[in-house]
Amino acid sequence: MAKPLVAVVGRPNVGKSTFFNRIAGHRISIVEDTPGVTRDRIYADCEWLNRKFTLIDTGGIDPRTDDILLKQMRAQAEVAIDTCDVILFFTDGRTGLTADDEDVATMLRRSGKPVILVVNKVDHPGMNDAVYDFYSLGLGEPFPISSTNMLGLGDLLDEVIRHFPKETGGMEEEAHTIQIAVVGRPNVGKSSLVNRILGQERSMVSDLAGTTRDAIDTAFIRDGQRYNIIDTAGIRRKRAIEDASIERYSILRALTAVRRCDVALIVLNAEEGVTEQDTKIAGYVHEEGKAAIIVVNKWDAVEKDTYTLEAFRKQVLEDLKFMDYAPVVFISALTGQRVPKVLETVKAVYEQASRRVTTGLLNDVLADATASLQAPFMNGRRLKIYYATQQGVCPPTFVFFVNDEDLMHFAYQRYLENQFRKTFGFEGTPIRFILREKNQKED
């Protein structure tokens, strides 16, 4: 990637995520006074003094743990260290230098990357004496900061960009990056699917539901197209979540990921079919106007005959009637079966959601549709559609100028939508109709 990568690393609970959120400008990482809250790598695009860069928040590194999840968190941090250009090594000025800090420093020295030593939680000048102990780490001059009080951040960022490669000439305008949100209930295989698409252990995978807590962004390029895939926390029923729990914030981030995506992958468990919660998640995607693909995972675990796949597809679309425009892809993230088909479908669906129709062609299709089937009478009056125009894309949005918007019956609107789909496609995307009354004498 063209932008330099800056990794924020350190032992647990030294304030990495608070710093990340301050620099990113909004609350992306979960902040909680509990070690191990940030488990995966979280990315945010940032800018300082006209230099753009990508900041990576990581889970705390516990060099001596035998806990499986903490070991995976350390592995995630190591990946961030391997891929970044600059490392911000965070320590805690209140706690002081610890043996774990020394172990992490040893690991970072081996990386060969520029390391900036940050002493966080130095909340007032009287605490500056606590900084001197950190010189013993042999990583140069420590930078005392307070992420909470926003002290010393400017000097630190000045030092960060000093390590960036020199800029070379003008940058070409980048093509659109297709944003993909992977959503679904807990433990349906979302992270496994993301890892298969990326070809690496990008997200932590465990049989323990709730392993992914943050919405995790990963940018990549495939066949010349830029993508950003967002792995999200499993969305459970509201009544199963405590109001003040960390999981609640994780789910809010999952829903936010849907809002900012271009295409949502709604992952189902083939062994369970469409559940009530799957329907709610799909409904949320539909209401947000997002293009969608229904991904039926764990298809390898289902006993099949010649007719199983098509029967299952029909049942899924019957259960999700409001989303019958969405393609259904059957995969196994475990074995990799049909996983390449997912990205092919994402690109095709995004192209359909981005499609624009000329006003002339649109009104020709509309005229044929209304001639074939007129709107029904309602209260002695009939709907008249004078003309239509496309207002926007993602989702395709059309404005109809009519004599009375109250005369548009739901069934007739559905008929017009089906006629548009027959002519223009729009597979995988909802269609939005906006009605506007036009003052015009009836003939």
Coordinates of C-alpha atoms in Angstrom, one line a residue, residues 7 9 24 65 68 83 89 113 124 138 168 215 230 299 339 342 346-347 417:
A7 CA 1.8 -0.1 14.4
V9 CA 2.2 -2.2 20.2
A24 CA -8.1 8.3 14.3
T65 CA 1.3 -16.3 28.7
I68 CA -4.5 -19.6 23.8
T83 CA 4.2 -5.4 7.8
F89 CA 6.1 0.9 21.5
K113 CA 12.1 -1.4 12.1
H124 CA 1.1 16.1 34.3
G138 CA 18.0 1.0 24.8
T168 CA 7.9 11.0 -4.8
A215 CA -14.8 -4.7 13.3
I230 CA -14.4 -5.9 7.4
W299 CA -21.9 -26.7 3.1
V339 CA -14.7 -19.4 -1.7
V342 CA -17.6 -15.1 -3.2
V346 CA -18.9 -9.2 -4.7
K347 CA -17.5 -7.5 -7.8
E417 CA -39.4 -3.1 -9.4

